[in-house]
mmCIF file of C-alpha atoms in Angstrom:
data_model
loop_
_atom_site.group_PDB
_atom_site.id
_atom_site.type_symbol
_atom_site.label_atom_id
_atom_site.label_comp_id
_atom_site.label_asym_id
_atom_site.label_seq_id
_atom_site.Cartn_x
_atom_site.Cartn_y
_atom_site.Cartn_z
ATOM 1 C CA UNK A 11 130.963 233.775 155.605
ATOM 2 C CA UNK A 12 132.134 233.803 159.026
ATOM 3 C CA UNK A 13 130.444 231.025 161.025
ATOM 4 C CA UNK A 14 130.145 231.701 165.113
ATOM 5 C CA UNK A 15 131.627 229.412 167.140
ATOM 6 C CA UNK A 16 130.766 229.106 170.706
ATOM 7 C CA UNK A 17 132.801 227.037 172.782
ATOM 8 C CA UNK A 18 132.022 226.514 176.713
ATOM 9 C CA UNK A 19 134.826 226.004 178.945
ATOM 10 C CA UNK A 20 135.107 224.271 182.081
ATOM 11 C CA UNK A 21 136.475 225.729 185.591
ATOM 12 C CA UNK A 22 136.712 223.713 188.651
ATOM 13 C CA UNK A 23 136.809 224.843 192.295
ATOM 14 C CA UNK A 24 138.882 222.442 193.972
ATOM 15 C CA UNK A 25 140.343 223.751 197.251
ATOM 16 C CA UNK A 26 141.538 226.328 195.485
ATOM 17 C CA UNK A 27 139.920 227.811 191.868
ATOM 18 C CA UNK A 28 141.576 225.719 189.020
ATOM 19 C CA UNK A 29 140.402 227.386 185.963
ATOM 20 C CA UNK A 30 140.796 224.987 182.427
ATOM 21 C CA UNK A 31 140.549 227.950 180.506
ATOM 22 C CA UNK A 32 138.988 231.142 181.479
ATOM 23 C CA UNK A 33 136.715 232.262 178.494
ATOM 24 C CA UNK A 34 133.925 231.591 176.385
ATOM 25 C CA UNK A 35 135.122 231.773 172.627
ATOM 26 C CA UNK A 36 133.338 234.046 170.256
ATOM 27 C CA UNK A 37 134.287 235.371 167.065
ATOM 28 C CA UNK A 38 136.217 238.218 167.673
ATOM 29 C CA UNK A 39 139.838 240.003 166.401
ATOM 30 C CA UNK A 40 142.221 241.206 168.326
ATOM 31 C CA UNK A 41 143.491 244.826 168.253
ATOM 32 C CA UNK A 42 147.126 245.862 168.580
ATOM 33 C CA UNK A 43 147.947 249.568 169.014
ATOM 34 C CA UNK A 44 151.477 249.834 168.331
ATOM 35 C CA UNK A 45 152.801 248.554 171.782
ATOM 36 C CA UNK A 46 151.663 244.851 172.889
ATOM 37 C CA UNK A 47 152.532 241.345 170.743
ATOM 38 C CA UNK A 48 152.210 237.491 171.019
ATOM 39 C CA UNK A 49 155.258 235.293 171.275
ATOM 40 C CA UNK A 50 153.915 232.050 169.238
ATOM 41 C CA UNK A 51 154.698 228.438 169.651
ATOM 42 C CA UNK A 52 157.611 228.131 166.806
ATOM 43 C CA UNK A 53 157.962 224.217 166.897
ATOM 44 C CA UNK A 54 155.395 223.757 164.066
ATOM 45 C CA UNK A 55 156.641 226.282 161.767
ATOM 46 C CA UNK A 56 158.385 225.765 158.820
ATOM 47 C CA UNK A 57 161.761 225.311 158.725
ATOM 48 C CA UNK A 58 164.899 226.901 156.713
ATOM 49 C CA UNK A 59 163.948 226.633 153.075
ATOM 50 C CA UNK A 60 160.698 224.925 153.310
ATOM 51 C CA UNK A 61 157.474 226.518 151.216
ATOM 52 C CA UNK A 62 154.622 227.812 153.468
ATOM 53 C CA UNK A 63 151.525 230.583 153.337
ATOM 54 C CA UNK A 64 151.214 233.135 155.654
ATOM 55 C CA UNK A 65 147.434 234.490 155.654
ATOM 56 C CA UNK A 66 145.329 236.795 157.568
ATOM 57 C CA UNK A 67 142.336 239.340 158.005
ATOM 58 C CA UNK A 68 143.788 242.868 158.438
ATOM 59 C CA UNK A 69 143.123 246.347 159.082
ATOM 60 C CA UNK A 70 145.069 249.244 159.621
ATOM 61 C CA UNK A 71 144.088 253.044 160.791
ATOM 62 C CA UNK A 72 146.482 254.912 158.703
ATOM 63 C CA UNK A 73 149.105 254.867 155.360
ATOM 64 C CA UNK A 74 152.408 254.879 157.768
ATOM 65 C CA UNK A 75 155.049 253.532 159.152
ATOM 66 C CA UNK A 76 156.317 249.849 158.560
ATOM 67 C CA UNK A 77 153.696 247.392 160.427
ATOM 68 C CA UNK A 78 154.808 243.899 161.494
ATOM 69 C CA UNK A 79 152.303 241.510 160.759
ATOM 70 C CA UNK A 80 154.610 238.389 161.604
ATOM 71 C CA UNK A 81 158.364 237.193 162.183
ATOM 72 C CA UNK A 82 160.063 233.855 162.367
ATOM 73 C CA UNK A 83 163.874 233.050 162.633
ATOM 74 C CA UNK A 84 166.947 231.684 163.425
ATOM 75 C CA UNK A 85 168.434 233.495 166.509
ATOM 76 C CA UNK A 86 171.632 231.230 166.513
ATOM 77 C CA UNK A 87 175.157 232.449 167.808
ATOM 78 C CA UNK A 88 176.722 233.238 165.059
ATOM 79 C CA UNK A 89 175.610 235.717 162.627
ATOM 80 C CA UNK A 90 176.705 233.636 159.812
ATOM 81 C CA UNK A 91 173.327 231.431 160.713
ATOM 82 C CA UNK A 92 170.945 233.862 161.427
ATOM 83 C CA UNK A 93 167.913 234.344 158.962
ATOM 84 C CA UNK A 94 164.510 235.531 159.222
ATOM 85 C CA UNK A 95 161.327 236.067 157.332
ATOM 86 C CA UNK A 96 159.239 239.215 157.924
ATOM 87 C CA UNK A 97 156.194 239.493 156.697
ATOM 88 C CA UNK A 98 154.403 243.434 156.963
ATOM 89 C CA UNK A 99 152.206 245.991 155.516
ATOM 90 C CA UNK A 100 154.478 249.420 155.059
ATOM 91 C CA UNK A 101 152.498 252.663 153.734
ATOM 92 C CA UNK A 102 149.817 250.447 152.874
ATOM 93 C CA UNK A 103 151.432 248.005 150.691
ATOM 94 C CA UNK A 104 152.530 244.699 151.242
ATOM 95 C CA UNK A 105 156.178 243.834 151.970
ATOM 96 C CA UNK A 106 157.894 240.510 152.615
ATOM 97 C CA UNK A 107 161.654 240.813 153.695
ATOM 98 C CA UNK A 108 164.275 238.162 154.186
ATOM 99 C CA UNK A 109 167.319 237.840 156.268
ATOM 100 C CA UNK A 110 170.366 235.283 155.478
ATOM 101 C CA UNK A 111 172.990 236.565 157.450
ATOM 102 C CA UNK A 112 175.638 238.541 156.448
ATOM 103 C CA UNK A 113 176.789 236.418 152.826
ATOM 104 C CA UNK A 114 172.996 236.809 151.552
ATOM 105 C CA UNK A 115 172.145 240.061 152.829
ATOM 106 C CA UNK A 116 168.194 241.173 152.881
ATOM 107 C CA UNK A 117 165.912 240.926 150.083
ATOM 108 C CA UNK A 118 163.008 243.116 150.033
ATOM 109 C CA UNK A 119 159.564 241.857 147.938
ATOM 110 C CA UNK A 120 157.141 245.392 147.878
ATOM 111 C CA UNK A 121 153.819 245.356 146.025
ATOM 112 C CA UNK A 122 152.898 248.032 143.723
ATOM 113 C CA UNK A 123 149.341 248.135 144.831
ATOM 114 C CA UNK A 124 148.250 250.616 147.850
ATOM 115 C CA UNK A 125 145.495 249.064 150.104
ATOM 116 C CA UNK A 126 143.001 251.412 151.648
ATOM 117 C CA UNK A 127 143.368 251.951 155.593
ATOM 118 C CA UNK A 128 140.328 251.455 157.633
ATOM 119 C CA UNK A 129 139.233 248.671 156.143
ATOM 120 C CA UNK A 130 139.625 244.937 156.536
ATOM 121 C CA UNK A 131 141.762 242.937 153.751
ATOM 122 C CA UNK A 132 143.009 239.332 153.219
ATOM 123 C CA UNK A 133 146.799 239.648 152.991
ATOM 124 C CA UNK A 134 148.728 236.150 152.042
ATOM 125 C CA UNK A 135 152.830 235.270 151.677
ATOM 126 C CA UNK A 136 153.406 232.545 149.705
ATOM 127 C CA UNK A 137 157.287 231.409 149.365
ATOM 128 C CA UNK A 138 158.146 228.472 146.903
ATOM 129 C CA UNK A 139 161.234 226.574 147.771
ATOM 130 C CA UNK A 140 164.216 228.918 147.004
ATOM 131 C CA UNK A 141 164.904 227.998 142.869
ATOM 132 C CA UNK A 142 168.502 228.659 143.199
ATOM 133 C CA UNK A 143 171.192 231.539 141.908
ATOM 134 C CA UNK A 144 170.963 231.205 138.302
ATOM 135 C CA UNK A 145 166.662 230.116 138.197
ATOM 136 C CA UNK A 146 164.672 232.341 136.432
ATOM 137 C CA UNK A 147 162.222 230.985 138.602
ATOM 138 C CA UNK A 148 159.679 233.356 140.619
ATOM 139 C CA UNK A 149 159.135 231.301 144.253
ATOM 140 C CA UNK A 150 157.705 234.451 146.103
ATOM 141 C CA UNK A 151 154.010 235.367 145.862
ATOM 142 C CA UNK A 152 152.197 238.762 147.504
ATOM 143 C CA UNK A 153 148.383 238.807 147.501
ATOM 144 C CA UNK A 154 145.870 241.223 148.564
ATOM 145 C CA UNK A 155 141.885 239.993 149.280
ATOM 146 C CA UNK A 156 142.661 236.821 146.617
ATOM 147 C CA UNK A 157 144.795 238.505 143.968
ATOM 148 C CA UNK A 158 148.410 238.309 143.087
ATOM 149 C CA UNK A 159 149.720 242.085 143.697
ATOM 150 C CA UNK A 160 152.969 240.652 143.519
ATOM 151 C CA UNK A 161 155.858 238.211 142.387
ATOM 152 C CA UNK A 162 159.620 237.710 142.959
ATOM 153 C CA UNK A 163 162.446 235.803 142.912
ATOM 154 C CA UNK A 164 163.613 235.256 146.691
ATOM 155 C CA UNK A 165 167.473 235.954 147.135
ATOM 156 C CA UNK A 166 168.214 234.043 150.289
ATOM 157 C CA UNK A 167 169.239 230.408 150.340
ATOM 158 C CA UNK A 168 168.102 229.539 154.146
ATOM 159 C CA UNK A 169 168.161 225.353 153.482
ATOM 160 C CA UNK A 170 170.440 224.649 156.640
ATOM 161 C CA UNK A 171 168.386 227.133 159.271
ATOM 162 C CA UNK A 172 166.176 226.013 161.837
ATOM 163 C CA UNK A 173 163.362 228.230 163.374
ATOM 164 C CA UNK A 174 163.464 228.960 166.709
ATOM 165 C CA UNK A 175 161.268 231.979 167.469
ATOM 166 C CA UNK A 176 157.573 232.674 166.384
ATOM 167 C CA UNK A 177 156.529 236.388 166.744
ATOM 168 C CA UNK A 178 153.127 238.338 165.972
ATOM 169 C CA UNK A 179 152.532 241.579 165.631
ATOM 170 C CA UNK A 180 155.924 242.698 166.022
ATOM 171 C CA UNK A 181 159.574 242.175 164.536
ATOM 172 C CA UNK A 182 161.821 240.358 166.965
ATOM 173 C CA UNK A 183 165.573 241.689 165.855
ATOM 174 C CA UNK A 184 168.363 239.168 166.899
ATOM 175 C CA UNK A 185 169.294 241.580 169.504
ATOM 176 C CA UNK A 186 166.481 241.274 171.318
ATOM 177 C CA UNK A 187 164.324 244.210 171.049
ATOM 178 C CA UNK A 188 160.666 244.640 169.028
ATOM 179 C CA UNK A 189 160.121 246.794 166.368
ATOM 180 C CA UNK A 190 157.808 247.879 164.009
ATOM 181 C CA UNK A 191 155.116 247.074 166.377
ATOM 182 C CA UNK A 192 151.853 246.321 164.710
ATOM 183 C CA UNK A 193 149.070 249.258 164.522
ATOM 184 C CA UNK A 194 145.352 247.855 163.523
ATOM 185 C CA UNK A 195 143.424 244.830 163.925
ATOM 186 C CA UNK A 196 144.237 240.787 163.009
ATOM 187 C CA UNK A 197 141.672 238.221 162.351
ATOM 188 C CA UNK A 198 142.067 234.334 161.546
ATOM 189 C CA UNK A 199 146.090 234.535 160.967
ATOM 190 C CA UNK A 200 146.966 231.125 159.575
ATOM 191 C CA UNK A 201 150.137 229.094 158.399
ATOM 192 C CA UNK A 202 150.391 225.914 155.982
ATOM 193 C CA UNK A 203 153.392 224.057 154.890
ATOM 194 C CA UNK A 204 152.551 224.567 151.154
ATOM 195 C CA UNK A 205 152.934 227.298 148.704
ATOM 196 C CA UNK A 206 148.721 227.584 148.497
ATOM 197 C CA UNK A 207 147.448 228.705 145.148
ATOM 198 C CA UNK A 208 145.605 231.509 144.258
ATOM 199 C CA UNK A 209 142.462 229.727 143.804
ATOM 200 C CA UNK A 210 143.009 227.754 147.156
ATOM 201 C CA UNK A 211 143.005 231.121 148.939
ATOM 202 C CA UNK A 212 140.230 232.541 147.965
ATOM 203 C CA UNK A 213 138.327 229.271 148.463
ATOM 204 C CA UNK A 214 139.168 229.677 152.204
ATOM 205 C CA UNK A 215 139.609 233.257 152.765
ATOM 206 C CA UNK A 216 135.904 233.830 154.433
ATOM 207 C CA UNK A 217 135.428 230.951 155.786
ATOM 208 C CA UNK A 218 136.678 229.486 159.152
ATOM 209 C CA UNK A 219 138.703 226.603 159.512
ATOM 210 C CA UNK A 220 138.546 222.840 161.776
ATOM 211 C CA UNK A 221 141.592 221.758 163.775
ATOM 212 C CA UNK A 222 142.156 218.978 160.967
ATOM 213 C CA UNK A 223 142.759 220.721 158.046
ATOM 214 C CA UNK A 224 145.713 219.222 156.034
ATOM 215 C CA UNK A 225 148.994 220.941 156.093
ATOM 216 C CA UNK A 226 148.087 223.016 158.488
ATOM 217 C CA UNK A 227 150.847 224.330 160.813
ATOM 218 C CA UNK A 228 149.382 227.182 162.830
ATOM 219 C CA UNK A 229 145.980 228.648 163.350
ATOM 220 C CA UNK A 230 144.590 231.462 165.528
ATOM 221 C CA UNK A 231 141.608 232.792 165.069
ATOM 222 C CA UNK A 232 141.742 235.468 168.053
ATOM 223 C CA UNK A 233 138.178 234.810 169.206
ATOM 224 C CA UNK A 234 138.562 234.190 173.062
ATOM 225 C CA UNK A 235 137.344 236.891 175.265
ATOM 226 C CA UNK A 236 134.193 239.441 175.394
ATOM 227 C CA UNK A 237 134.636 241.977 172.159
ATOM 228 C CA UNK A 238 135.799 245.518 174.243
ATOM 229 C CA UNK A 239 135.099 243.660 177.769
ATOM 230 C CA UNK A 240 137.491 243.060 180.629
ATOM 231 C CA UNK A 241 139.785 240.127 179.521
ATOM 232 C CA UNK A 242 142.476 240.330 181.950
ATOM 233 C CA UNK A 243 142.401 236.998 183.294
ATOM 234 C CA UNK A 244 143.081 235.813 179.346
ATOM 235 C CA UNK A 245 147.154 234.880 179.143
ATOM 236 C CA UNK A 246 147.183 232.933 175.767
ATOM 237 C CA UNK A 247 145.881 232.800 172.250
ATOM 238 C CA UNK A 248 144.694 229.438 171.045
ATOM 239 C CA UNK A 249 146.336 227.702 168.231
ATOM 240 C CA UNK A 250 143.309 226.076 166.887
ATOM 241 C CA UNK A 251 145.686 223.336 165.019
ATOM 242 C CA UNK A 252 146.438 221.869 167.874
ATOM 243 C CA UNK A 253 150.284 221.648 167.262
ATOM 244 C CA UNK A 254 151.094 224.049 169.686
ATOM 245 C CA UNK A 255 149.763 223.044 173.197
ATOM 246 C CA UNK A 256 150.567 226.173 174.806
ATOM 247 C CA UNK A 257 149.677 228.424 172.044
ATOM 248 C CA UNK A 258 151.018 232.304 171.334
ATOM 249 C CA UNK A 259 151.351 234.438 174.802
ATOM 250 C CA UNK A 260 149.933 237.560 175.049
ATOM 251 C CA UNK A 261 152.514 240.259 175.507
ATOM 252 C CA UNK A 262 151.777 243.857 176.553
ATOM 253 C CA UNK A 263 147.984 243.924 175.729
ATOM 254 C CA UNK A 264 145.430 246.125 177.703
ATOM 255 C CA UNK A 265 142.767 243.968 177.342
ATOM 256 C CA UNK A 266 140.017 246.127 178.634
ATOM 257 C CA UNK A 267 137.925 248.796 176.631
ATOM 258 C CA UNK A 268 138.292 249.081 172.231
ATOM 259 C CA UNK A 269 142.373 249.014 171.837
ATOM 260 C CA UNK A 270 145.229 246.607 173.072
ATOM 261 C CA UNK A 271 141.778 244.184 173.404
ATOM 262 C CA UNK A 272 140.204 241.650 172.123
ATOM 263 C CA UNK A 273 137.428 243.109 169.416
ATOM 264 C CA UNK A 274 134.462 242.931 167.506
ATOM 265 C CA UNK A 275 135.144 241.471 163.869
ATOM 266 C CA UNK A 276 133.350 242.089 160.416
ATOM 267 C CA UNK A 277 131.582 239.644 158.116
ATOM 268 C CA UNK A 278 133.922 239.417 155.619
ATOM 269 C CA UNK A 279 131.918 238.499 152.913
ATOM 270 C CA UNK A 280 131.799 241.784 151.187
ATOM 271 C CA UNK A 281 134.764 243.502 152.177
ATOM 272 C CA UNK A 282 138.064 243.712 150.900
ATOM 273 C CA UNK A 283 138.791 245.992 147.157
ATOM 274 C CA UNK A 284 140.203 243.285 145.560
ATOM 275 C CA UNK A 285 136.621 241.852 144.501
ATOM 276 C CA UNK A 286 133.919 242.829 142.498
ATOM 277 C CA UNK A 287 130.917 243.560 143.823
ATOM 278 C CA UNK A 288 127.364 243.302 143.135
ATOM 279 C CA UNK A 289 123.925 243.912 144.645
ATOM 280 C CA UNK A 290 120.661 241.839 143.599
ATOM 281 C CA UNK A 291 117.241 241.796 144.449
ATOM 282 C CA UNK A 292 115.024 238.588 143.788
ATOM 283 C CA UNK A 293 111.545 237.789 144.861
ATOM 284 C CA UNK A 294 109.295 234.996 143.937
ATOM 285 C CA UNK A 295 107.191 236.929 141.477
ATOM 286 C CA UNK A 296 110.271 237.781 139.207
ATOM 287 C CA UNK A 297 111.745 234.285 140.076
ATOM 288 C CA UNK A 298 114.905 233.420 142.516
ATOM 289 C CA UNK A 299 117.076 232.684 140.136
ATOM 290 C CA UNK A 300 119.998 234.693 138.554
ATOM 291 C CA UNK A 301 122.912 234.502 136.950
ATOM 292 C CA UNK A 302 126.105 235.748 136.344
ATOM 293 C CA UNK A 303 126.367 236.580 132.198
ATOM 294 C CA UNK A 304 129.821 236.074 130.953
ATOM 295 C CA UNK A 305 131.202 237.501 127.578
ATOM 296 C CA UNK A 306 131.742 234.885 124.810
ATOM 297 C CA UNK A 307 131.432 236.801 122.246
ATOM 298 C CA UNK A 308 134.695 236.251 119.710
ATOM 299 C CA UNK A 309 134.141 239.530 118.003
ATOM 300 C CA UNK A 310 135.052 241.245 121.338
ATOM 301 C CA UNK A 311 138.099 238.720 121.989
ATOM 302 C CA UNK A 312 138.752 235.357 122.945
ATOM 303 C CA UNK A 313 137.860 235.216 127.028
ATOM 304 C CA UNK A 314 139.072 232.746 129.695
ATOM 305 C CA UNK A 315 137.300 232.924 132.765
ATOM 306 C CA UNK A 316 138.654 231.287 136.308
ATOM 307 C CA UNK A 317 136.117 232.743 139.055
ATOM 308 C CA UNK A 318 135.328 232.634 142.322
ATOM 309 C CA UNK A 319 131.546 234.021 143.299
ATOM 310 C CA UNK A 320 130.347 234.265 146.405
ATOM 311 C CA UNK A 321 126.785 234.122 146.265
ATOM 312 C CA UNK A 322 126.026 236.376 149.848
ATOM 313 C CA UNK A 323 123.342 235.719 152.088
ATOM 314 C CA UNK A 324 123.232 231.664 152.124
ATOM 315 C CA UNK A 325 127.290 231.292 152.540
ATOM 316 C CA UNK A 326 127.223 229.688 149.442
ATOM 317 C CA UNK A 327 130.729 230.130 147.819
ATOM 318 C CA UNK A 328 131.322 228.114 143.949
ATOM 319 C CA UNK A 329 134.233 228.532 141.280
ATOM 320 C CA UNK A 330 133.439 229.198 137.719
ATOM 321 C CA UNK A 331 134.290 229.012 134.078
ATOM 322 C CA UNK A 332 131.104 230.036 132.554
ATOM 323 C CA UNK A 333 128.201 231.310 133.186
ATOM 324 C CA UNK A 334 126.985 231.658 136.851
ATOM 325 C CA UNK A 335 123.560 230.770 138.076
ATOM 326 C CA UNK A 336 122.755 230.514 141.482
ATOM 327 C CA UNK A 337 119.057 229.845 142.951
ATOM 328 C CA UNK A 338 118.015 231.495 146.721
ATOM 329 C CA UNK A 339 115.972 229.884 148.852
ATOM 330 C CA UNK A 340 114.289 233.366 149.644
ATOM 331 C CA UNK A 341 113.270 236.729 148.746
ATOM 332 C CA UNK A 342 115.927 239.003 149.485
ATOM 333 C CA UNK A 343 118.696 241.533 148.095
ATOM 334 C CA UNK A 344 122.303 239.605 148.012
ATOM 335 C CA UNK A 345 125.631 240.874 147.496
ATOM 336 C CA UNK A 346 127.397 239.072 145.244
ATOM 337 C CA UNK A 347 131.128 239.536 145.790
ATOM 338 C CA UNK A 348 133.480 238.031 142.296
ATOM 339 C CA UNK A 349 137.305 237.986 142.093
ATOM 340 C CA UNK A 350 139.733 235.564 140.067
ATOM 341 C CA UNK A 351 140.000 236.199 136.088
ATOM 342 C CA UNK A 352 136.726 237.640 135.441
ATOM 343 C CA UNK A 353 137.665 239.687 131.887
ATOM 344 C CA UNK A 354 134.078 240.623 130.975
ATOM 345 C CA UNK A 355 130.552 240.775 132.634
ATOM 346 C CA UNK A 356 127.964 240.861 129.521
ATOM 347 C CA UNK A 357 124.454 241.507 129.629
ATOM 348 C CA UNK A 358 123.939 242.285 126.617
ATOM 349 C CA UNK A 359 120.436 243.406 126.785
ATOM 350 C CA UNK A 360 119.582 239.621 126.860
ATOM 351 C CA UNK A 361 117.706 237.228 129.616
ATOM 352 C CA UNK A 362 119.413 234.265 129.957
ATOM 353 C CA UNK A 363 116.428 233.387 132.403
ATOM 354 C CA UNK A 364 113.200 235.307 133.180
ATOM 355 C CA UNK A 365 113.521 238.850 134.327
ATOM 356 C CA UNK A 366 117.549 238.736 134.657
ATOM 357 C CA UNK A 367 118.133 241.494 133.536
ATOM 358 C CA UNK A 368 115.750 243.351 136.395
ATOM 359 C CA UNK A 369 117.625 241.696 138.863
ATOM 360 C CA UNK A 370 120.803 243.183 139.313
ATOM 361 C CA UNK A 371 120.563 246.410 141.509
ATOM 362 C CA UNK A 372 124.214 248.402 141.809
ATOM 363 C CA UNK A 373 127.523 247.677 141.363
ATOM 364 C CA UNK A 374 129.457 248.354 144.630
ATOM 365 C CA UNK A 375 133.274 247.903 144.284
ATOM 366 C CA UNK A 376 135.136 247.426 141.307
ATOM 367 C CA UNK A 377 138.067 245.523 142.307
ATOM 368 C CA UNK A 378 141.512 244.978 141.205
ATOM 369 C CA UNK A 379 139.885 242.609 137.904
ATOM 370 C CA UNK A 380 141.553 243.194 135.053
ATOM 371 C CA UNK A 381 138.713 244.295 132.655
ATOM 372 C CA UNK A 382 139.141 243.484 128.949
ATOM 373 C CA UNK A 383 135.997 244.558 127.530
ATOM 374 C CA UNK A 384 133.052 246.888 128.808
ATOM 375 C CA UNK A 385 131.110 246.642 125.268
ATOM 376 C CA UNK A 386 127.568 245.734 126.305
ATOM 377 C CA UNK A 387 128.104 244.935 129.838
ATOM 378 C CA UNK A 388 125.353 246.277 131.015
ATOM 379 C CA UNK A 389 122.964 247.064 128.365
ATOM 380 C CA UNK A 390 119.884 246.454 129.297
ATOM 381 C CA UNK A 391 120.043 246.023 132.898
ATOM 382 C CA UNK A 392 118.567 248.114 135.785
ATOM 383 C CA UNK A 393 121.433 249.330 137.573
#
């Protein structure tokens, strides 16, 4: 779960009004409505062929146009060293593109999977170093909330290229101009200088981040500001990694009012269709205990289970193979959000603890698992 941070700034009247920074940092997103961007701080950022993540909270209002989530590139002199990497959301569906000048050409990565619009998703880009012509190797990676929606072989060779420009929520084309200008909202946008797994994103996908995080290159979280208030006097986005001083500059943004602001953001938790999601009620009559039943039965098949659960409620967030059991510290109904390789849930009409079976409530959201067996998944259970 999202954690609030509050930080206090400092101004100083000295002669005239020296202001340190202007605002008080909540936990906000920032909105984009198809006009304003943020020129980022591109010293950090990878370099050329190097492997790196891309990650961030979106939503979008509507199944459209192409929307630039991100660009960085080479805007040298020749075209013969220009290259770029785009990474966007077009009709709802991911789509990473890449630019090696005129002997590579583009190469286009889509995912198959349409993600709904109005809602907030977890959209990573994960590029392996580039395997080489005649590799059967895959070295690009698409995922939506935690799971792999996608996986190619990148067709640019971009060793010898050096970024120079940093650009979010808009493509920056070597001539100059912006395009595909970004249409939605962007929360906690984040690059490392790895090729992150797809258990290592989901372990951090809800949860905010320190300044110190290893292989970290950029972070913003987009939480300066009053959510819909006047932020006028706010000029820059913070890079909470602290390798970029300066940090992105704001570019064309209202900032007053519920668009082309900074906004209110979502506990993201729950959210995102890539999971599966549960409801459960426990009190301290039927105990506060559950768990999580998986299916081990070989007449069914032969299961392997890699899971992530988060637990709801207590922020509590653990990876399984097994069974899951989790104990509250209080009375309450939790949802219980599950995505990784989760093949079977299997009740069975069996407590593996007092009143189990009682406990879970609904099932809210299917998710993108891959189910392998329903036999006797929820026999038994009230739901």
């Amino acid at each position: 779960m999202k954690q609030k941070k509050h930080l206090k700034k400092l101004c100083i009247l000295l002669l005239t009004f020296v202001c340190i920074s202007a605002v008080a940092q909540n936990d906000n997103a920032l909105h984009f409505n198809h006009g304003p961007y943020i020129i980022g701080d591109h010293f950090s950022l990878p370099n050329g062929n190097d492997e790196f993540t891309l990650e961030v909270w979106v939503k979008f209002p509507e199944l459209g146009d192409r929307l630039a989530i991100a660009t960085w590139a080479n805007d040298a002199a020749g075209d013969a060293d220009k290259f770029s990497y785009e990474f966007n959301i077009e009709a709802g569906r991911l789509l990473y593109t890449e630019w090696g000048g005129p002997v590579h050409g583009w190469t286009y990565h889509y995912a198959p999977v349409t993600m709904s619009n109005d809602i907030w998703h977890h959209v990573a880009f994960v590029r392996k170093a580039y395997p080489g012509d005649d590799s059967a190797d895959n070295n690009i990676f698409l995922y939506a909330d935690g799971v792999e929606v996608y996986r190619g072989k990148g067709g640019v060779d971009t060793s010898d290229f050096v970024t120079d420009y940093f650009t979010i929520g808009a493509l920056k084309f070597f001539s100059g101009g912006y395009q595909h200008k970004f249409s939605g909202a962007m929360d906690e946008l984040r690059v490392w200088n790895y090729a992150k797994t797809q258990n290592e994103i989901r372990g951090q996908m809800i949860s905010k981040l320190g300044a110190t995080e290893d292989n970290l290159l950029a972070y913003y979280p987009f939480d300066e500001g009053v959510a819909g208030g006047d932020n006028t006097l706010i000029t820059n986005v913070v890079d909470v990694s602290e390798n970029s001083p300066e940090g992105g500059a704001l570019v064309g943004f209202d900032l007053t009012g519920d668009t082309s602001n900074f906004v209110e953001t979502e506990d993201y938790t729950s959210l995102g269709q890539g999971t599966f999601i549960t409801t459960w009620e426990v009190d301290e009559t039927t105990g506060l205990e559950i768990i999580i039943p998986i299916n081990t039965n070989t007449f069914y098949g032969n299961y392997t289970y890699d899971y992530s659960v988060n637990w709801g409620g207590d922020g509590n967030i653990t990876t399984e193979t097994g069974n899951a059991d989790h104990t509250y510290q209080n009375a309450g109904t939790y949802t219980v959000t599950i995505s990784g390789d989760f093949p079977a849930i299997y009740f069975n009409n069996t407590n593996l603890i007092e009143n189990n079976l009682e406990k879970i409530r609904t099932v809210e959201q299917w998710g993108f698992i891959e189910w392998e067996s329903m036999a006797n998944a929820f026999l038994g259970a009230r739901i």
